[in-house]
Amino acid sequence: MGASVPDLGLPLFEALGYVDDQLFVSYSHESRRAEPRAQWVRGGTASPLWLQLSQSLKGWDHMFIVDFWTIMDNHNHSKVTKLGVLSESHTLQVILGCEVQEDNSTRGFWKYGYDGQNHLEFCPETLDWRAAEPKAQATKLEWEVNKIRAKQNRAYLERDCPEQLQRLLELGRGALDRQVPPLVKVTHHVASAVSTLQCQALNFYPRNITMKWLKDRQPLDAKDVELKDVLPNGDGTYQGWVALAVPPGEEWRYTCQNPRCLASCSLESSVGSLSASSSFLLEFCSES
């Protein structure tokens, strides 16, 4: 997050880089340096990969500030103070990166959000921009004139980003591919003539997890199951749960499918597939 007015105490430009859900690099306009944020990357800060990332972040620092001003101009939003009064605050968020699937196919993404709303998305297949709102049309047309930049964007998403991701995965081997199995607990309580079953998966990693209820050993329709969000624990692991309302006395007919259950579960439980895909994400944030 950043600000064009120093009095706000926020940087004009700040970037955070992630591999999957792990923060590994940060950069700010003030420091103009890429800072390692994960232990597994600290030993590689003298590598060509880190130099390449640092140079990219410095280039994006300048480019995205220019983009910010362009978008503000096209919204008729002021960037300066008037009669000693600060101009109203506006924010720009940019998310770009790539995913490499287990079949080695890749997908890149490059999106802009302005004042908390989706704004523009780059389409590498067609080298143009997709406007998410009418006010983005002016910027879309302006950027589509610059074919050189569009080709550079596509080259980054389709070539450079997947290469960097593979090298980061090699550098973080052991830390990024670790697997922590869940502790599974199944509970229930009865209220208002309804018995609520809850299957909890605790302290697992990575984040991707599938949990489902079975009735008489047959999977239930997803619409009958209340799936809660998977939430971080704060120690690098996650927790999640699924809930189900059933008639009292019929609890024995239901199973939380989880072949990797580590606890003494009152019902059989199962944690499903962990995704073999990986992603590389850079998030940029500015505020005026």
PDB file of C-alpha atoms in Angstrom:
ATOM      1  CA  MET A   1       0.000   0.000   0.000  1.00  0.00           C
ATOM      2  CA  GLY A   2       1.338   3.457  -0.752  1.00  0.00           C
ATOM      3  CA  ALA A   3       0.539   7.143  -0.967  1.00  0.00           C
ATOM      4  CA  SER A   4       1.584   9.975  -3.237  1.00  0.00           C
ATOM      5  CA  VAL A   5       1.316  12.358  -0.265  1.00  0.00           C
ATOM      6  CA  PRO A   6       4.170  11.664   2.206  1.00  0.00           C
ATOM      7  CA  ASP A   7       2.130  13.007   5.116  1.00  0.00           C
ATOM      8  CA  LEU A   8       0.022   9.840   4.962  1.00  0.00           C
ATOM      9  CA  GLY A   9       3.054   7.801   6.002  1.00  0.00           C
ATOM     10  CA  LEU A  10       2.566   5.178   3.277  1.00  0.00           C
ATOM     11  CA  PRO A  11       4.913   4.285   0.406  1.00  0.00           C
ATOM     12  CA  LEU A  12       4.035   5.406  -3.091  1.00  0.00           C
ATOM     13  CA  PHE A  13       4.667   1.873  -4.325  1.00  0.00           C
ATOM     14  CA  GLU A  14       4.966  -1.438  -2.503  1.00  0.00           C
ATOM     15  CA  ALA A  15       5.230  -4.957  -3.935  1.00  0.00           C
ATOM     16  CA  LEU A  16       4.874  -8.362  -2.308  1.00  0.00           C
ATOM     17  CA  GLY A  17       5.842 -11.619  -4.019  1.00  0.00           C
ATOM     18  CA  TYR A  18       4.405 -15.044  -3.172  1.00  0.00           C
ATOM     19  CA  VAL A  19       5.046 -18.632  -4.185  1.00  0.00           C
ATOM     20  CA  ASP A  20       1.707 -20.310  -3.560  1.00  0.00           C
ATOM     21  CA  ASP A  21       0.766 -18.835  -0.163  1.00  0.00           C
ATOM     22  CA  GLN A  22       4.294 -18.097   1.062  1.00  0.00           C
ATOM     23  CA  LEU A  23       5.578 -14.518   1.033  1.00  0.00           C
ATOM     24  CA  PHE A  24       9.189 -14.538  -0.182  1.00  0.00           C
ATOM     25  CA  VAL A  25      10.029 -10.986  -1.306  1.00  0.00           C
ATOM     26  CA  SER A  26       8.982  -7.396  -0.620  1.00  0.00           C
ATOM     27  CA  TYR A  27       9.922  -4.120  -2.297  1.00  0.00           C
ATOM     28  CA  SER A  28       9.080  -0.481  -1.641  1.00  0.00           C
ATOM     29  CA  HIS A  29       9.539   2.708  -3.620  1.00  0.00           C
ATOM     30  CA  GLU A  30      11.495   4.235  -0.737  1.00  0.00           C
ATOM     31  CA  SER A  31      14.082   1.458  -0.342  1.00  0.00           C
ATOM     32  CA  ARG A  32      14.264   0.502  -4.039  1.00  0.00           C
ATOM     33  CA  ARG A  33      15.513  -2.904  -2.907  1.00  0.00           C
ATOM     34  CA  ALA A  34      14.104  -6.403  -3.020  1.00  0.00           C
ATOM     35  CA  GLU A  35      14.090  -7.777   0.520  1.00  0.00           C
ATOM     36  CA  PRO A  36      13.959 -11.545   1.206  1.00  0.00           C
ATOM     37  CA  ARG A  37      10.989 -12.438   3.405  1.00  0.00           C
ATOM     38  CA  ALA A  38      11.363 -16.229   3.720  1.00  0.00           C
ATOM     39  CA  GLN A  39      14.204 -18.219   5.225  1.00  0.00           C
ATOM     40  CA  TRP A  40      14.450 -20.547   2.242  1.00  0.00           C
ATOM     41  CA  VAL A  41      15.179 -17.665  -0.140  1.00  0.00           C
ATOM     42  CA  ARG A  42      17.852 -15.903   1.933  1.00  0.00           C
ATOM     43  CA  GLY A  43      20.639 -18.134   0.673  1.00  0.00           C
ATOM     44  CA  GLY A  44      19.818 -17.279  -2.936  1.00  0.00           C
ATOM     45  CA  THR A  45      19.971 -13.486  -2.828  1.00  0.00           C
ATOM     46  CA  ALA A  46      23.279 -13.466  -4.725  1.00  0.00           C
ATOM     47  CA  SER A  47      21.886 -15.635  -7.527  1.00  0.00           C
ATOM     48  CA  PRO A  48      21.011 -14.516 -11.074  1.00  0.00           C
ATOM     49  CA  LEU A  49      17.374 -15.267 -10.218  1.00  0.00           C
ATOM     50  CA  TRP A  50      17.341 -12.727  -7.371  1.00  0.00           C
ATOM     51  CA  LEU A  51      19.087 -10.142  -9.558  1.00  0.00           C
ATOM     52  CA  GLN A  52      16.448 -10.672 -12.253  1.00  0.00           C
ATOM     53  CA  LEU A  53      13.623 -10.285  -9.741  1.00  0.00           C
ATOM     54  CA  SER A  54      15.196  -7.133  -8.288  1.00  0.00           C
ATOM     55  CA  GLN A  55      15.557  -5.545 -11.721  1.00  0.00           C
ATOM     56  CA  SER A  56      11.962  -6.435 -12.612  1.00  0.00           C
ATOM     57  CA  LEU A  57      10.648  -4.855  -9.406  1.00  0.00           C
ATOM     58  CA  LYS A  58      12.588  -1.650 -10.032  1.00  0.00           C
ATOM     59  CA  GLY A  59      11.153  -1.467 -13.544  1.00  0.00           C
ATOM     60  CA  TRP A  60       7.622  -2.103 -12.312  1.00  0.00           C
ATOM     61  CA  ASP A  61       8.091   0.576  -9.650  1.00  0.00           C
ATOM     62  CA  HIS A  62       8.362   3.240 -12.333  1.00  0.00           C
ATOM     63  CA  MET A  63       5.880   1.681 -14.755  1.00  0.00           C
ATOM     64  CA  PHE A  64       3.047   1.218 -12.288  1.00  0.00           C
ATOM     65  CA  ILE A  65       3.369   4.727 -10.876  1.00  0.00           C
ATOM     66  CA  VAL A  66       3.003   6.036 -14.436  1.00  0.00           C
ATOM     67  CA  ASP A  67       0.025   3.704 -14.895  1.00  0.00           C
ATOM     68  CA  PHE A  68      -1.480   5.053 -11.677  1.00  0.00           C
ATOM     69  CA  TRP A  69      -1.253   8.628 -12.916  1.00  0.00           C
ATOM     70  CA  THR A  70      -2.745   7.619 -16.276  1.00  0.00           C
ATOM     71  CA  ILE A  71      -5.745   5.955 -14.648  1.00  0.00           C
ATOM     72  CA  MET A  72      -6.263   8.918 -12.307  1.00  0.00           C
ATOM     73  CA  ASP A  73      -6.125  11.339 -15.239  1.00  0.00           C
ATOM     74  CA  ASN A  74      -8.699   9.278 -17.135  1.00  0.00           C
ATOM     75  CA  HIS A  75     -10.981   9.463 -14.089  1.00  0.00           C
ATOM     76  CA  ASN A  76     -10.381  13.228 -13.727  1.00  0.00           C
ATOM     77  CA  HIS A  77      -8.965  12.568 -10.270  1.00  0.00           C
ATOM     78  CA  SER A  78      -6.506  15.155  -9.011  1.00  0.00           C
ATOM     79  CA  LYS A  79      -2.968  14.155  -7.991  1.00  0.00           C
ATOM     80  CA  VAL A  80      -2.088  17.452  -6.300  1.00  0.00           C
ATOM     81  CA  THR A  81      -3.163  19.559  -3.347  1.00  0.00           C
ATOM     82  CA  LYS A  82      -5.446  22.524  -3.873  1.00  0.00           C
ATOM     83  CA  LEU A  83      -5.137  25.599  -1.652  1.00  0.00           C
ATOM     84  CA  GLY A  84      -3.272  23.541   0.919  1.00  0.00           C
ATOM     85  CA  VAL A  85      -5.971  20.849   1.068  1.00  0.00           C
ATOM     86  CA  LEU A  86      -4.956  17.289   0.231  1.00  0.00           C
ATOM     87  CA  SER A  87      -6.592  15.748  -2.821  1.00  0.00           C
ATOM     88  CA  GLU A  88      -8.922  12.825  -2.182  1.00  0.00           C
ATOM     89  CA  SER A  89      -7.310   9.428  -1.769  1.00  0.00           C
ATOM     90  CA  HIS A  90      -7.361   6.776  -4.500  1.00  0.00           C
ATOM     91  CA  THR A  91      -5.803   3.325  -4.622  1.00  0.00           C
ATOM     92  CA  LEU A  92      -4.365   1.122  -7.335  1.00  0.00           C
ATOM     93  CA  GLN A  93      -3.774  -2.594  -6.903  1.00  0.00           C
ATOM     94  CA  VAL A  94      -2.034  -4.773  -9.463  1.00  0.00           C
ATOM     95  CA  ILE A  95      -1.849  -8.551  -9.316  1.00  0.00           C
ATOM     96  CA  LEU A  96       0.285 -10.413 -11.816  1.00  0.00           C
ATOM     97  CA  GLY A  97       1.813 -13.846 -11.905  1.00  0.00           C
ATOM     98  CA  CYS A  98       1.524 -17.353 -13.289  1.00  0.00           C
ATOM     99  CA  GLU A  99       0.500 -20.882 -12.411  1.00  0.00           C
ATOM    100  CA  VAL A 100       2.233 -24.078 -13.503  1.00  0.00           C
ATOM    101  CA  GLN A 101      -0.048 -27.127 -13.408  1.00  0.00           C
ATOM    102  CA  GLU A 102       1.061 -30.720 -12.844  1.00  0.00           C
ATOM    103  CA  ASP A 103       0.862 -31.359 -16.616  1.00  0.00           C
ATOM    104  CA  ASN A 104       3.351 -28.450 -17.063  1.00  0.00           C
ATOM    105  CA  SER A 105       0.755 -26.217 -18.710  1.00  0.00           C
ATOM    106  CA  THR A 106       0.892 -22.581 -17.607  1.00  0.00           C
ATOM    107  CA  ARG A 107      -1.547 -19.727 -17.106  1.00  0.00           C
ATOM    108  CA  GLY A 108      -0.592 -16.092 -16.634  1.00  0.00           C
ATOM    109  CA  PHE A 109      -2.633 -13.257 -15.155  1.00  0.00           C
ATOM    110  CA  TRP A 110      -2.179  -9.474 -15.018  1.00  0.00           C
ATOM    111  CA  LYS A 111      -4.991  -7.460 -13.430  1.00  0.00           C
ATOM    112  CA  TYR A 112      -5.543  -3.894 -12.231  1.00  0.00           C
ATOM    113  CA  GLY A 113      -7.973  -2.774  -9.558  1.00  0.00           C
ATOM    114  CA  TYR A 114      -8.773   0.881  -8.900  1.00  0.00           C
ATOM    115  CA  ASP A 115     -10.392   2.144  -5.705  1.00  0.00           C
ATOM    116  CA  GLY A 116     -11.229  -1.417  -4.701  1.00  0.00           C
ATOM    117  CA  GLN A 117     -12.986  -2.329  -7.970  1.00  0.00           C
ATOM    118  CA  ASN A 118     -11.860  -4.529 -10.864  1.00  0.00           C
ATOM    119  CA  HIS A 119     -10.570  -2.209 -13.577  1.00  0.00           C
ATOM    120  CA  LEU A 120      -8.463  -3.788 -16.347  1.00  0.00           C
ATOM    121  CA  GLU A 121      -7.174  -7.243 -17.233  1.00  0.00           C
ATOM    122  CA  PHE A 122      -4.459  -8.042 -19.781  1.00  0.00           C
ATOM    123  CA  CYS A 123      -5.230 -10.758 -22.358  1.00  0.00           C
ATOM    124  CA  PRO A 124      -1.918 -12.306 -23.532  1.00  0.00           C
ATOM    125  CA  GLU A 125      -3.604 -14.305 -26.305  1.00  0.00           C
ATOM    126  CA  THR A 126      -4.857 -11.176 -28.079  1.00  0.00           C
ATOM    127  CA  LEU A 127      -2.387  -8.604 -26.697  1.00  0.00           C
ATOM    128  CA  ASP A 128      -5.207  -6.328 -25.601  1.00  0.00           C
ATOM    129  CA  TRP A 129      -6.900  -5.239 -22.380  1.00  0.00           C
ATOM    130  CA  ARG A 130     -10.350  -6.156 -21.076  1.00  0.00           C
ATOM    131  CA  ALA A 131     -12.163  -3.296 -19.339  1.00  0.00           C
ATOM    132  CA  ALA A 132     -14.119  -4.318 -16.241  1.00  0.00           C
ATOM    133  CA  GLU A 133     -15.996  -1.004 -16.023  1.00  0.00           C
ATOM    134  CA  PRO A 134     -16.901   1.790 -18.480  1.00  0.00           C
ATOM    135  CA  LYS A 135     -14.434   4.245 -16.940  1.00  0.00           C
ATOM    136  CA  ALA A 136     -11.578   1.898 -17.864  1.00  0.00           C
ATOM    137  CA  GLN A 137     -12.218   2.269 -21.599  1.00  0.00           C
ATOM    138  CA  ALA A 138     -10.037   5.367 -22.004  1.00  0.00           C
ATOM    139  CA  THR A 139      -7.034   3.680 -20.379  1.00  0.00           C
ATOM    140  CA  LYS A 140      -7.673   0.471 -22.345  1.00  0.00           C
ATOM    141  CA  LEU A 141      -7.544   2.328 -25.674  1.00  0.00           C
ATOM    142  CA  GLU A 142      -4.463   4.286 -24.624  1.00  0.00           C
ATOM    143  CA  TRP A 143      -2.514   1.189 -23.565  1.00  0.00           C
ATOM    144  CA  GLU A 144      -3.485  -0.876 -26.595  1.00  0.00           C
ATOM    145  CA  VAL A 145      -1.607   1.553 -28.825  1.00  0.00           C
ATOM    146  CA  ASN A 146       1.651   0.403 -27.192  1.00  0.00           C
ATOM    147  CA  LYS A 147       2.184  -2.978 -28.889  1.00  0.00           C
ATOM    148  CA  ILE A 148       5.769  -3.257 -27.650  1.00  0.00           C
ATOM    149  CA  ARG A 149       4.647  -3.181 -24.033  1.00  0.00           C
ATOM    150  CA  ALA A 150       1.898  -5.715 -24.776  1.00  0.00           C
ATOM    151  CA  LYS A 151       4.443  -8.140 -26.236  1.00  0.00           C
ATOM    152  CA  GLN A 152       6.714  -7.616 -23.229  1.00  0.00           C
ATOM    153  CA  ASN A 153       3.797  -8.375 -20.913  1.00  0.00           C
ATOM    154  CA  ARG A 154       3.038 -11.579 -22.790  1.00  0.00           C
ATOM    155  CA  ALA A 155       6.689 -12.640 -22.766  1.00  0.00           C
ATOM    156  CA  TYR A 156       6.804 -12.195 -19.015  1.00  0.00           C
ATOM    157  CA  LEU A 157       3.612 -14.154 -18.359  1.00  0.00           C
ATOM    158  CA  GLU A 158       4.321 -17.001 -20.772  1.00  0.00           C
ATOM    159  CA  ARG A 159       8.120 -17.339 -20.503  1.00  0.00           C
ATOM    160  CA  ASP A 160       9.845 -15.404 -17.722  1.00  0.00           C
ATOM    161  CA  CYS A 161       7.318 -15.967 -14.938  1.00  0.00           C
ATOM    162  CA  PRO A 162       7.075 -19.785 -15.351  1.00  0.00           C
ATOM    163  CA  GLU A 163      10.875 -20.004 -15.514  1.00  0.00           C
ATOM    164  CA  GLN A 164      11.218 -17.946 -12.329  1.00  0.00           C
ATOM    165  CA  LEU A 165       8.583 -20.053 -10.596  1.00  0.00           C
ATOM    166  CA  GLN A 166      10.391 -23.301 -11.428  1.00  0.00           C
ATOM    167  CA  ARG A 167      13.669 -21.885 -10.118  1.00  0.00           C
ATOM    168  CA  LEU A 168      11.974 -20.650  -6.944  1.00  0.00           C
ATOM    169  CA  LEU A 169      10.451 -24.093  -6.394  1.00  0.00           C
ATOM    170  CA  GLU A 170      13.913 -25.630  -6.706  1.00  0.00           C
ATOM    171  CA  LEU A 171      15.355 -23.060  -4.303  1.00  0.00           C
ATOM    172  CA  GLY A 172      12.576 -23.690  -1.793  1.00  0.00           C
ATOM    173  CA  ARG A 173      12.556 -27.467  -2.073  1.00  0.00           C
ATOM    174  CA  GLY A 174      11.736 -28.926   1.326  1.00  0.00           C
ATOM    175  CA  ALA A 175      10.007 -25.767   2.541  1.00  0.00           C
ATOM    176  CA  LEU A 176       7.548 -25.236  -0.305  1.00  0.00           C
ATOM    177  CA  ASP A 177       6.699 -28.894  -0.886  1.00  0.00           C
ATOM    178  CA  ARG A 178       6.277 -29.841   2.767  1.00  0.00           C
ATOM    179  CA  GLN A 179       3.061 -31.585   3.727  1.00  0.00           C
ATOM    180  CA  VAL A 180       1.535 -31.454   7.182  1.00  0.00           C
ATOM    181  CA  PRO A 181      -1.402 -33.870   7.545  1.00  0.00           C
ATOM    182  CA  PRO A 182      -4.496 -32.649   9.352  1.00  0.00           C
ATOM    183  CA  LEU A 183      -5.782 -33.473  12.769  1.00  0.00           C
ATOM    184  CA  VAL A 184      -9.439 -34.324  12.195  1.00  0.00           C
ATOM    185  CA  LYS A 185     -12.235 -33.967  14.747  1.00  0.00           C
ATOM    186  CA  VAL A 186     -15.895 -34.782  14.284  1.00  0.00           C
ATOM    187  CA  THR A 187     -18.479 -33.302  16.672  1.00  0.00           C
ATOM    188  CA  HIS A 188     -22.225 -32.748  16.832  1.00  0.00           C
ATOM    189  CA  HIS A 189     -24.795 -30.917  18.903  1.00  0.00           C
ATOM    190  CA  VAL A 190     -28.584 -30.899  18.926  1.00  0.00           C
ATOM    191  CA  ALA A 191     -30.723 -27.745  18.972  1.00  0.00           C
ATOM    192  CA  SER A 192     -34.315 -27.100  17.881  1.00  0.00           C
ATOM    193  CA  ALA A 193     -34.814 -30.745  16.865  1.00  0.00           C
ATOM    194  CA  VAL A 194     -31.862 -30.581  14.466  1.00  0.00           C
ATOM    195  CA  SER A 195     -28.515 -32.305  14.924  1.00  0.00           C
ATOM    196  CA  THR A 196     -25.562 -30.410  13.453  1.00  0.00           C
ATOM    197  CA  LEU A 197     -22.529 -32.471  12.491  1.00  0.00           C
ATOM    198  CA  GLN A 198     -19.214 -30.693  12.109  1.00  0.00           C
ATOM    199  CA  CYS A 199     -16.059 -32.192  10.616  1.00  0.00           C
ATOM    200  CA  GLN A 200     -12.942 -30.142  11.359  1.00  0.00           C
ATOM    201  CA  ALA A 201      -9.523 -30.470   9.739  1.00  0.00           C
ATOM    202  CA  LEU A 202      -6.886 -28.716  11.838  1.00  0.00           C
ATOM    203  CA  ASN A 203      -3.233 -27.709  11.461  1.00  0.00           C
ATOM    204  CA  PHE A 204      -2.664 -28.905   7.879  1.00  0.00           C
ATOM    205  CA  TYR A 205      -0.497 -27.710   4.980  1.00  0.00           C
ATOM    206  CA  PRO A 206      -0.722 -26.933   2.085  1.00  0.00           C
ATOM    207  CA  ARG A 207      -3.984 -25.017   1.993  1.00  0.00           C
ATOM    208  CA  ASN A 208      -5.795 -26.964  -0.736  1.00  0.00           C
ATOM    209  CA  ILE A 209      -8.089 -29.522   0.850  1.00  0.00           C
ATOM    210  CA  THR A 210     -11.327 -31.315   0.039  1.00  0.00           C
ATOM    211  CA  MET A 211     -13.733 -32.565   2.695  1.00  0.00           C
ATOM    212  CA  LYS A 212     -17.128 -34.127   2.103  1.00  0.00           C
ATOM    213  CA  TRP A 213     -19.941 -35.877   3.909  1.00  0.00           C
ATOM    214  CA  LEU A 214     -21.310 -39.292   2.942  1.00  0.00           C
ATOM    215  CA  LYS A 215     -24.744 -40.662   3.802  1.00  0.00           C
ATOM    216  CA  ASP A 216     -24.876 -44.443   3.923  1.00  0.00           C
ATOM    217  CA  ARG A 217     -21.425 -44.271   2.281  1.00  0.00           C
ATOM    218  CA  GLN A 218     -22.752 -42.301  -0.709  1.00  0.00           C
ATOM    219  CA  PRO A 219     -21.501 -38.711  -1.314  1.00  0.00           C
ATOM    220  CA  LEU A 220     -24.027 -36.007  -0.540  1.00  0.00           C
ATOM    221  CA  ASP A 221     -24.886 -33.265  -2.994  1.00  0.00           C
ATOM    222  CA  ALA A 222     -22.610 -30.266  -2.371  1.00  0.00           C
ATOM    223  CA  LYS A 223     -25.651 -27.992  -1.899  1.00  0.00           C
ATOM    224  CA  ASP A 224     -26.611 -29.956   1.222  1.00  0.00           C
ATOM    225  CA  VAL A 225     -23.250 -29.320   2.891  1.00  0.00           C
ATOM    226  CA  GLU A 226     -22.250 -26.042   4.521  1.00  0.00           C
ATOM    227  CA  LEU A 227     -18.583 -25.553   3.583  1.00  0.00           C
ATOM    228  CA  LYS A 228     -16.689 -23.089   5.754  1.00  0.00           C
ATOM    229  CA  ASP A 229     -13.695 -21.103   4.543  1.00  0.00           C
ATOM    230  CA  VAL A 230     -10.212 -22.518   4.937  1.00  0.00           C
ATOM    231  CA  LEU A 231      -8.513 -20.130   7.372  1.00  0.00           C
ATOM    232  CA  PRO A 232      -4.850 -19.576   8.321  1.00  0.00           C
ATOM    233  CA  ASN A 233      -3.771 -20.457  11.856  1.00  0.00           C
ATOM    234  CA  GLY A 234      -0.951 -17.919  12.012  1.00  0.00           C
ATOM    235  CA  ASP A 235       1.785 -20.556  12.222  1.00  0.00           C
ATOM    236  CA  GLY A 236       1.855 -21.441   8.518  1.00  0.00           C
ATOM    237  CA  THR A 237      -0.847 -24.109   8.749  1.00  0.00           C
ATOM    238  CA  TYR A 238      -4.583 -23.993   8.050  1.00  0.00           C
ATOM    239  CA  GLN A 239      -7.917 -25.114   9.409  1.00  0.00           C
ATOM    240  CA  GLY A 240     -11.227 -25.768   7.720  1.00  0.00           C
ATOM    241  CA  TRP A 241     -14.495 -27.536   8.366  1.00  0.00           C
ATOM    242  CA  VAL A 242     -17.739 -28.729   6.818  1.00  0.00           C
ATOM    243  CA  ALA A 243     -21.082 -28.718   8.627  1.00  0.00           C
ATOM    244  CA  LEU A 244     -24.242 -30.692   8.009  1.00  0.00           C
ATOM    245  CA  ALA A 245     -27.733 -30.575   9.581  1.00  0.00           C
ATOM    246  CA  VAL A 246     -29.400 -33.998  10.018  1.00  0.00           C
ATOM    247  CA  PRO A 247     -32.406 -35.414  11.916  1.00  0.00           C
ATOM    248  CA  PRO A 248     -31.524 -36.387  15.504  1.00  0.00           C
ATOM    249  CA  GLY A 249     -30.882 -40.111  15.850  1.00  0.00           C
ATOM    250  CA  GLU A 250     -29.586 -40.508  12.290  1.00  0.00           C
ATOM    251  CA  GLU A 251     -26.034 -39.288  12.951  1.00  0.00           C
ATOM    252  CA  TRP A 252     -24.677 -42.826  12.567  1.00  0.00           C
ATOM    253  CA  ARG A 253     -25.627 -42.809   8.873  1.00  0.00           C
ATOM    254  CA  TYR A 254     -23.202 -39.991   8.067  1.00  0.00           C
ATOM    255  CA  THR A 255     -19.461 -40.157   7.439  1.00  0.00           C
ATOM    256  CA  CYS A 256     -16.934 -37.355   7.028  1.00  0.00           C
ATOM    257  CA  GLN A 257     -14.662 -38.839   4.394  1.00  0.00           C
ATOM    258  CA  ASN A 258     -11.059 -38.593   5.486  1.00  0.00           C
ATOM    259  CA  PRO A 259      -8.652 -41.522   4.994  1.00  0.00           C
ATOM    260  CA  ARG A 260      -5.800 -39.542   6.563  1.00  0.00           C
ATOM    261  CA  CYS A 261      -7.534 -39.004   9.892  1.00  0.00           C
ATOM    262  CA  LEU A 262      -4.934 -38.701  12.657  1.00  0.00           C
ATOM    263  CA  ALA A 263      -7.341 -38.442  15.573  1.00  0.00           C
ATOM    264  CA  SER A 264      -9.636 -40.983  17.216  1.00  0.00           C
ATOM    265  CA  CYS A 265     -12.669 -39.849  15.267  1.00  0.00           C
ATOM    266  CA  SER A 266     -16.147 -40.862  16.317  1.00  0.00           C
ATOM    267  CA  LEU A 267     -16.980 -40.977  12.620  1.00  0.00           C
ATOM    268  CA  GLU A 268     -14.727 -42.064   9.782  1.00  0.00           C
ATOM    269  CA  SER A 269     -13.132 -38.979   8.239  1.00  0.00           C
ATOM    270  CA  SER A 270     -11.177 -38.138   5.149  1.00  0.00           C
ATOM    271  CA  VAL A 271      -9.120 -35.289   3.768  1.00  0.00           C
ATOM    272  CA  GLY A 272      -9.147 -35.202   0.020  1.00  0.00           C
ATOM    273  CA  SER A 273      -6.737 -34.335  -2.721  1.00  0.00           C
ATOM    274  CA  LEU A 274      -3.916 -31.847  -2.366  1.00  0.00           C
ATOM    275  CA  SER A 275      -3.298 -29.911  -5.564  1.00  0.00           C
ATOM    276  CA  ALA A 276      -0.012 -30.492  -7.344  1.00  0.00           C
ATOM    277  CA  SER A 277      -0.094 -27.104  -9.039  1.00  0.00           C
ATOM    278  CA  SER A 278       2.028 -24.128  -7.996  1.00  0.00           C
ATOM    279  CA  SER A 279       1.674 -20.421  -8.506  1.00  0.00           C
ATOM    280  CA  PHE A 280       3.851 -17.304  -8.487  1.00  0.00           C
ATOM    281  CA  LEU A 281       2.112 -14.088  -7.536  1.00  0.00           C
ATOM    282  CA  LEU A 282       3.254 -10.484  -7.340  1.00  0.00           C
ATOM    283  CA  GLU A 283       0.931  -7.954  -5.759  1.00  0.00           C
ATOM    284  CA  PHE A 284       1.438  -4.229  -6.113  1.00  0.00           C
ATOM    285  CA  CYS A 285      -0.402  -1.594  -4.165  1.00  0.00           C
ATOM    286  CA  SER A 286      -0.398   2.191  -4.332  1.00  0.00           C
ATOM    287  CA  GLU A 287      -2.511   4.932  -2.837  1.00  0.00           C
ATOM    288  CA  SER A 288      -2.758   8.560  -3.775  1.00  0.00           C
TER     289      SER A 288
END
